Amino acid sequence: MTNPPARRTVLGTGAAAVLLVGCSKYGDNNSSSNSSSNASPAAAGGDVLAKTSDIPVGGGKIFKDKKVVVTQPKKGEFKCFSAICTHQGCTVGKVADGTIDCPCHGSKFRITDASVAHGPATRPLPAEKITVDGNSIRLA
């Protein structure tokens, strides 16, 4: 005579099946996936973000809808980073005085390389890929 499976066995198996089905849509079969392992999914698509003249030298601009921030540390040098703070996932709120600032807990990241200038964050903002074509800045 066999014993019926324990309730936690049945629940655990069901949860694992749901997890597998939910994750399967993010597999390698998605032809529109971003080929860069460092870029966030929000940055995919080649969208025009701004004109180069929209990004101040020594500053930057946050694109909340795309979850990126574009900076211009020196004239003609453009950088792009995730706008999601590495501390607890808040969206950064401003770019001022050479830093990208998070309003939630006060973390600050340098506009040159998104390294941490002031914690509590301990990791830099991830870099995102952009292309500058003439006076247009596009997500790569």
JSON list of C-alpha atoms in Angstrom, two decimals:
[
{"chain": "A", "resi": 1, "resn": "MET", "atom": "CA", "xyz": [0.00, 0.00, 0.00]},
{"chain": "A", "resi": 2, "resn": "THR", "atom": "CA", "xyz": [1.38, 3.44, -0.90]},
{"chain": "A", "resi": 3, "resn": "ASN", "atom": "CA", "xyz": [0.97, 6.55, 1.19]},
{"chain": "A", "resi": 4, "resn": "PRO", "atom": "CA", "xyz": [-0.46, 9.70, -0.48]},
{"chain": "A", "resi": 5, "resn": "PRO", "atom": "CA", "xyz": [2.09, 12.52, -0.89]},
{"chain": "A", "resi": 6, "resn": "ALA", "atom": "CA", "xyz": [2.40, 14.97, 1.97]},
{"chain": "A", "resi": 7, "resn": "ARG", "atom": "CA", "xyz": [0.65, 18.32, 1.51]},
{"chain": "A", "resi": 8, "resn": "ARG", "atom": "CA", "xyz": [3.92, 20.27, 1.45]},
{"chain": "A", "resi": 9, "resn": "THR", "atom": "CA", "xyz": [5.26, 17.98, -1.32]},
{"chain": "A", "resi": 10, "resn": "VAL", "atom": "CA", "xyz": [2.22, 18.73, -3.47]},
{"chain": "A", "resi": 11, "resn": "LEU", "atom": "CA", "xyz": [2.40, 22.48, -2.79]},
{"chain": "A", "resi": 12, "resn": "GLY", "atom": "CA", "xyz": [6.14, 22.62, -3.43]},
{"chain": "A", "resi": 13, "resn": "THR", "atom": "CA", "xyz": [5.82, 20.76, -6.73]},
{"chain": "A", "resi": 14, "resn": "GLY", "atom": "CA", "xyz": [2.99, 23.06, -7.83]},
{"chain": "A", "resi": 15, "resn": "ALA", "atom": "CA", "xyz": [4.97, 26.18, -6.94]},
{"chain": "A", "resi": 16, "resn": "ALA", "atom": "CA", "xyz": [7.99, 24.92, -8.88]},
{"chain": "A", "resi": 17, "resn": "ALA", "atom": "CA", "xyz": [5.81, 24.26, -11.94]},
{"chain": "A", "resi": 18, "resn": "VAL", "atom": "CA", "xyz": [4.32, 27.75, -11.79]},
{"chain": "A", "resi": 19, "resn": "LEU", "atom": "CA", "xyz": [7.80, 29.26, -11.48]},
{"chain": "A", "resi": 20, "resn": "LEU", "atom": "CA", "xyz": [9.07, 27.35, -14.51]},
{"chain": "A", "resi": 21, "resn": "VAL", "atom": "CA", "xyz": [6.10, 28.36, -16.65]},
{"chain": "A", "resi": 22, "resn": "GLY", "atom": "CA", "xyz": [6.40, 32.00, -15.57]},
{"chain": "A", "resi": 23, "resn": "CYS", "atom": "CA", "xyz": [10.12, 32.14, -16.35]},
{"chain": "A", "resi": 24, "resn": "SER", "atom": "CA", "xyz": [9.91, 30.35, -19.68]},
{"chain": "A", "resi": 25, "resn": "LYS", "atom": "CA", "xyz": [8.80, 33.49, -21.53]},
{"chain": "A", "resi": 26, "resn": "TYR", "atom": "CA", "xyz": [12.19, 35.07, -20.71]},
{"chain": "A", "resi": 27, "resn": "GLY", "atom": "CA", "xyz": [14.27, 32.35, -22.34]},
{"chain": "A", "resi": 28, "resn": "ASP", "atom": "CA", "xyz": [16.70, 32.65, -25.24]},
{"chain": "A", "resi": 29, "resn": "ASN", "atom": "CA", "xyz": [13.94, 32.30, -27.85]},
{"chain": "A", "resi": 30, "resn": "ASN", "atom": "CA", "xyz": [13.05, 35.99, -27.61]},
{"chain": "A", "resi": 31, "resn": "SER", "atom": "CA", "xyz": [14.43, 37.52, -30.80]},
{"chain": "A", "resi": 32, "resn": "SER", "atom": "CA", "xyz": [14.12, 41.07, -29.47]},
{"chain": "A", "resi": 33, "resn": "SER", "atom": "CA", "xyz": [16.24, 40.45, -26.40]},
{"chain": "A", "resi": 34, "resn": "ASN", "atom": "CA", "xyz": [19.12, 42.79, -25.72]},
{"chain": "A", "resi": 35, "resn": "SER", "atom": "CA", "xyz": [22.45, 41.23, -26.63]},
{"chain": "A", "resi": 36, "resn": "SER", "atom": "CA", "xyz": [24.38, 43.15, -23.96]},
{"chain": "A", "resi": 37, "resn": "SER", "atom": "CA", "xyz": [24.59, 41.36, -20.63]},
{"chain": "A", "resi": 38, "resn": "ASN", "atom": "CA", "xyz": [25.20, 44.64, -18.78]},
{"chain": "A", "resi": 39, "resn": "ALA", "atom": "CA", "xyz": [22.23, 46.59, -20.15]},
{"chain": "A", "resi": 40, "resn": "SER", "atom": "CA", "xyz": [18.83, 46.50, -18.52]},
{"chain": "A", "resi": 41, "resn": "PRO", "atom": "CA", "xyz": [15.79, 45.39, -20.54]},
{"chain": "A", "resi": 42, "resn": "ALA", "atom": "CA", "xyz": [14.44, 48.95, -20.29]},
{"chain": "A", "resi": 43, "resn": "ALA", "atom": "CA", "xyz": [17.31, 50.22, -22.41]},
{"chain": "A", "resi": 44, "resn": "ALA", "atom": "CA", "xyz": [16.61, 48.00, -25.43]},
{"chain": "A", "resi": 45, "resn": "GLY", "atom": "CA", "xyz": [15.19, 49.37, -28.62]},
{"chain": "A", "resi": 46, "resn": "GLY", "atom": "CA", "xyz": [17.29, 52.14, -30.20]},
{"chain": "A", "resi": 47, "resn": "ASP", "atom": "CA", "xyz": [14.89, 54.89, -29.12]},
{"chain": "A", "resi": 48, "resn": "VAL", "atom": "CA", "xyz": [15.98, 58.49, -29.53]},
{"chain": "A", "resi": 49, "resn": "LEU", "atom": "CA", "xyz": [16.35, 59.83, -26.01]},
{"chain": "A", "resi": 50, "resn": "ALA", "atom": "CA", "xyz": [17.42, 63.40, -26.60]},
{"chain": "A", "resi": 51, "resn": "LYS", "atom": "CA", "xyz": [19.47, 65.84, -28.59]},
{"chain": "A", "resi": 52, "resn": "THR", "atom": "CA", "xyz": [23.04, 66.27, -27.48]},
{"chain": "A", "resi": 53, "resn": "SER", "atom": "CA", "xyz": [22.21, 69.89, -26.61]},
{"chain": "A", "resi": 54, "resn": "ASP", "atom": "CA", "xyz": [19.62, 68.65, -24.07]},
{"chain": "A", "resi": 55, "resn": "ILE", "atom": "CA", "xyz": [22.35, 67.15, -21.87]},
{"chain": "A", "resi": 56, "resn": "PRO", "atom": "CA", "xyz": [24.30, 69.83, -19.96]},
{"chain": "A", "resi": 57, "resn": "VAL", "atom": "CA", "xyz": [28.08, 69.65, -19.83]},
{"chain": "A", "resi": 58, "resn": "GLY", "atom": "CA", "xyz": [29.07, 68.57, -16.31]},
{"chain": "A", "resi": 59, "resn": "GLY", "atom": "CA", "xyz": [25.53, 67.31, -15.68]},
{"chain": "A", "resi": 60, "resn": "GLY", "atom": "CA", "xyz": [22.92, 65.00, -17.07]},
{"chain": "A", "resi": 61, "resn": "LYS", "atom": "CA", "xyz": [19.28, 64.19, -17.59]},
{"chain": "A", "resi": 62, "resn": "ILE", "atom": "CA", "xyz": [17.13, 61.39, -16.17]},
{"chain": "A", "resi": 63, "resn": "PHE", "atom": "CA", "xyz": [14.73, 59.52, -18.46]},
{"chain": "A", "resi": 64, "resn": "LYS", "atom": "CA", "xyz": [12.37, 57.90, -15.95]},
{"chain": "A", "resi": 65, "resn": "ASP", "atom": "CA", "xyz": [10.25, 56.20, -18.61]},
{"chain": "A", "resi": 66, "resn": "LYS", "atom": "CA", "xyz": [13.35, 54.41, -19.99]},
{"chain": "A", "resi": 67, "resn": "LYS", "atom": "CA", "xyz": [14.94, 53.98, -16.55]},
{"chain": "A", "resi": 68, "resn": "VAL", "atom": "CA", "xyz": [18.24, 55.52, -17.67]},
{"chain": "A", "resi": 69, "resn": "VAL", "atom": "CA", "xyz": [20.27, 58.64, -17.00]},
{"chain": "A", "resi": 70, "resn": "VAL", "atom": "CA", "xyz": [22.50, 60.24, -19.62]},
{"chain": "A", "resi": 71, "resn": "THR", "atom": "CA", "xyz": [25.43, 62.41, -18.54]},
{"chain": "A", "resi": 72, "resn": "GLN", "atom": "CA", "xyz": [27.97, 64.62, -20.30]},
{"chain": "A", "resi": 73, "resn": "PRO", "atom": "CA", "xyz": [31.02, 64.74, -18.01]},
{"chain": "A", "resi": 74, "resn": "LYS", "atom": "CA", "xyz": [33.06, 66.67, -20.63]},
{"chain": "A", "resi": 75, "resn": "LYS", "atom": "CA", "xyz": [31.93, 68.46, -23.77]},
{"chain": "A", "resi": 76, "resn": "GLY", "atom": "CA", "xyz": [31.08, 65.85, -26.39]},
{"chain": "A", "resi": 77, "resn": "GLU", "atom": "CA", "xyz": [31.49, 62.86, -24.02]},
{"chain": "A", "resi": 78, "resn": "PHE", "atom": "CA", "xyz": [28.17, 61.14, -23.28]},
{"chain": "A", "resi": 79, "resn": "LYS", "atom": "CA", "xyz": [27.59, 58.32, -20.79]},
{"chain": "A", "resi": 80, "resn": "CYS", "atom": "CA", "xyz": [24.48, 56.33, -19.96]},
{"chain": "A", "resi": 81, "resn": "PHE", "atom": "CA", "xyz": [23.65, 54.43, -16.79]},
{"chain": "A", "resi": 82, "resn": "SER", "atom": "CA", "xyz": [20.70, 52.71, -15.21]},
{"chain": "A", "resi": 83, "resn": "ALA", "atom": "CA", "xyz": [18.51, 55.17, -13.28]},
{"chain": "A", "resi": 84, "resn": "ILE", "atom": "CA", "xyz": [17.74, 52.51, -10.68]},
{"chain": "A", "resi": 85, "resn": "CYS", "atom": "CA", "xyz": [19.74, 52.93, -7.48]},
{"chain": "A", "resi": 86, "resn": "THR", "atom": "CA", "xyz": [21.78, 49.88, -6.52]},
{"chain": "A", "resi": 87, "resn": "HIS", "atom": "CA", "xyz": [20.97, 50.38, -2.84]},
{"chain": "A", "resi": 88, "resn": "GLN", "atom": "CA", "xyz": [17.26, 49.56, -2.73]},
{"chain": "A", "resi": 89, "resn": "GLY", "atom": "CA", "xyz": [15.93, 50.06, -6.25]},
{"chain": "A", "resi": 90, "resn": "CYS", "atom": "CA", "xyz": [14.63, 53.63, -6.11]},
{"chain": "A", "resi": 91, "resn": "THR", "atom": "CA", "xyz": [14.76, 55.73, -9.26]},
{"chain": "A", "resi": 92, "resn": "VAL", "atom": "CA", "xyz": [17.41, 58.43, -9.05]},
{"chain": "A", "resi": 93, "resn": "GLY", "atom": "CA", "xyz": [15.95, 61.91, -8.73]},
{"chain": "A", "resi": 94, "resn": "LYS", "atom": "CA", "xyz": [18.43, 64.50, -9.98]},
{"chain": "A", "resi": 95, "resn": "VAL", "atom": "CA", "xyz": [21.81, 65.18, -11.51]},
{"chain": "A", "resi": 96, "resn": "ALA", "atom": "CA", "xyz": [23.67, 68.03, -9.82]},
{"chain": "A", "resi": 97, "resn": "ASP", "atom": "CA", "xyz": [27.19, 69.06, -8.81]},
{"chain": "A", "resi": 98, "resn": "GLY", "atom": "CA", "xyz": [28.81, 66.15, -10.69]},
{"chain": "A", "resi": 99, "resn": "THR", "atom": "CA", "xyz": [26.66, 63.42, -9.15]},
{"chain": "A", "resi": 100, "resn": "ILE", "atom": "CA", "xyz": [23.54, 61.42, -9.89]},
{"chain": "A", "resi": 101, "resn": "ASP", "atom": "CA", "xyz": [21.49, 61.57, -6.70]},
{"chain": "A", "resi": 102, "resn": "CYS", "atom": "CA", "xyz": [18.99, 59.12, -5.25]},
{"chain": "A", "resi": 103, "resn": "PRO", "atom": "CA", "xyz": [16.25, 60.77, -3.19]},
{"chain": "A", "resi": 104, "resn": "CYS", "atom": "CA", "xyz": [15.41, 57.71, -1.08]},
{"chain": "A", "resi": 105, "resn": "HIS", "atom": "CA", "xyz": [18.49, 57.29, 1.11]},
{"chain": "A", "resi": 106, "resn": "GLY", "atom": "CA", "xyz": [20.98, 59.86, -0.17]},
{"chain": "A", "resi": 107, "resn": "SER", "atom": "CA", "xyz": [23.24, 57.72, -2.37]},
{"chain": "A", "resi": 108, "resn": "LYS", "atom": "CA", "xyz": [25.25, 59.69, -4.95]},
{"chain": "A", "resi": 109, "resn": "PHE", "atom": "CA", "xyz": [26.98, 58.38, -8.05]},
{"chain": "A", "resi": 110, "resn": "ARG", "atom": "CA", "xyz": [29.66, 60.15, -10.13]},
{"chain": "A", "resi": 111, "resn": "ILE", "atom": "CA", "xyz": [28.53, 61.32, -13.58]},
{"chain": "A", "resi": 112, "resn": "THR", "atom": "CA", "xyz": [31.79, 60.12, -15.14]},
{"chain": "A", "resi": 113, "resn": "ASP", "atom": "CA", "xyz": [31.47, 56.40, -14.38]},
{"chain": "A", "resi": 114, "resn": "ALA", "atom": "CA", "xyz": [28.49, 56.00, -11.98]},
{"chain": "A", "resi": 115, "resn": "SER", "atom": "CA", "xyz": [30.81, 54.89, -9.18]},
{"chain": "A", "resi": 116, "resn": "VAL", "atom": "CA", "xyz": [29.58, 55.54, -5.65]},
{"chain": "A", "resi": 117, "resn": "ALA", "atom": "CA", "xyz": [30.47, 59.01, -4.40]},
{"chain": "A", "resi": 118, "resn": "HIS", "atom": "CA", "xyz": [28.34, 58.73, -1.24]},
{"chain": "A", "resi": 119, "resn": "GLY", "atom": "CA", "xyz": [26.53, 55.72, 0.27]},
{"chain": "A", "resi": 120, "resn": "PRO", "atom": "CA", "xyz": [24.61, 53.86, 1.49]},
{"chain": "A", "resi": 121, "resn": "ALA", "atom": "CA", "xyz": [24.89, 52.28, -1.99]},
{"chain": "A", "resi": 122, "resn": "THR", "atom": "CA", "xyz": [28.02, 50.17, -2.34]},
{"chain": "A", "resi": 123, "resn": "ARG", "atom": "CA", "xyz": [27.82, 49.31, -6.06]},
{"chain": "A", "resi": 124, "resn": "PRO", "atom": "CA", "xyz": [27.90, 51.66, -9.07]},
{"chain": "A", "resi": 125, "resn": "LEU", "atom": "CA", "xyz": [24.95, 52.17, -11.37]},
{"chain": "A", "resi": 126, "resn": "PRO", "atom": "CA", "xyz": [25.17, 49.70, -14.27]},
{"chain": "A", "resi": 127, "resn": "ALA", "atom": "CA", "xyz": [26.31, 51.17, -17.58]},
{"chain": "A", "resi": 128, "resn": "GLU", "atom": "CA", "xyz": [23.86, 51.26, -20.48]},
{"chain": "A", "resi": 129, "resn": "LYS", "atom": "CA", "xyz": [24.75, 51.46, -24.16]},
{"chain": "A", "resi": 130, "resn": "ILE", "atom": "CA", "xyz": [23.96, 54.54, -26.21]},
{"chain": "A", "resi": 131, "resn": "THR", "atom": "CA", "xyz": [24.97, 55.79, -29.62]},
{"chain": "A", "resi": 132, "resn": "VAL", "atom": "CA", "xyz": [25.46, 59.41, -30.59]},
{"chain": "A", "resi": 133, "resn": "ASP", "atom": "CA", "xyz": [24.58, 60.03, -34.23]},
{"chain": "A", "resi": 134, "resn": "GLY", "atom": "CA", "xyz": [24.93, 63.67, -35.20]},
{"chain": "A", "resi": 135, "resn": "ASN", "atom": "CA", "xyz": [22.99, 65.50, -32.52]},
{"chain": "A", "resi": 136, "resn": "SER", "atom": "CA", "xyz": [20.79, 62.52, -31.53]},
{"chain": "A", "resi": 137, "resn": "ILE", "atom": "CA", "xyz": [21.40, 60.28, -28.55]},
{"chain": "A", "resi": 138, "resn": "ARG", "atom": "CA", "xyz": [19.86, 56.82, -28.92]},
{"chain": "A", "resi": 139, "resn": "LEU", "atom": "CA", "xyz": [19.66, 53.77, -26.74]},
{"chain": "A", "resi": 140, "resn": "ALA", "atom": "CA", "xyz": [21.75, 51.06, -28.42]}
]
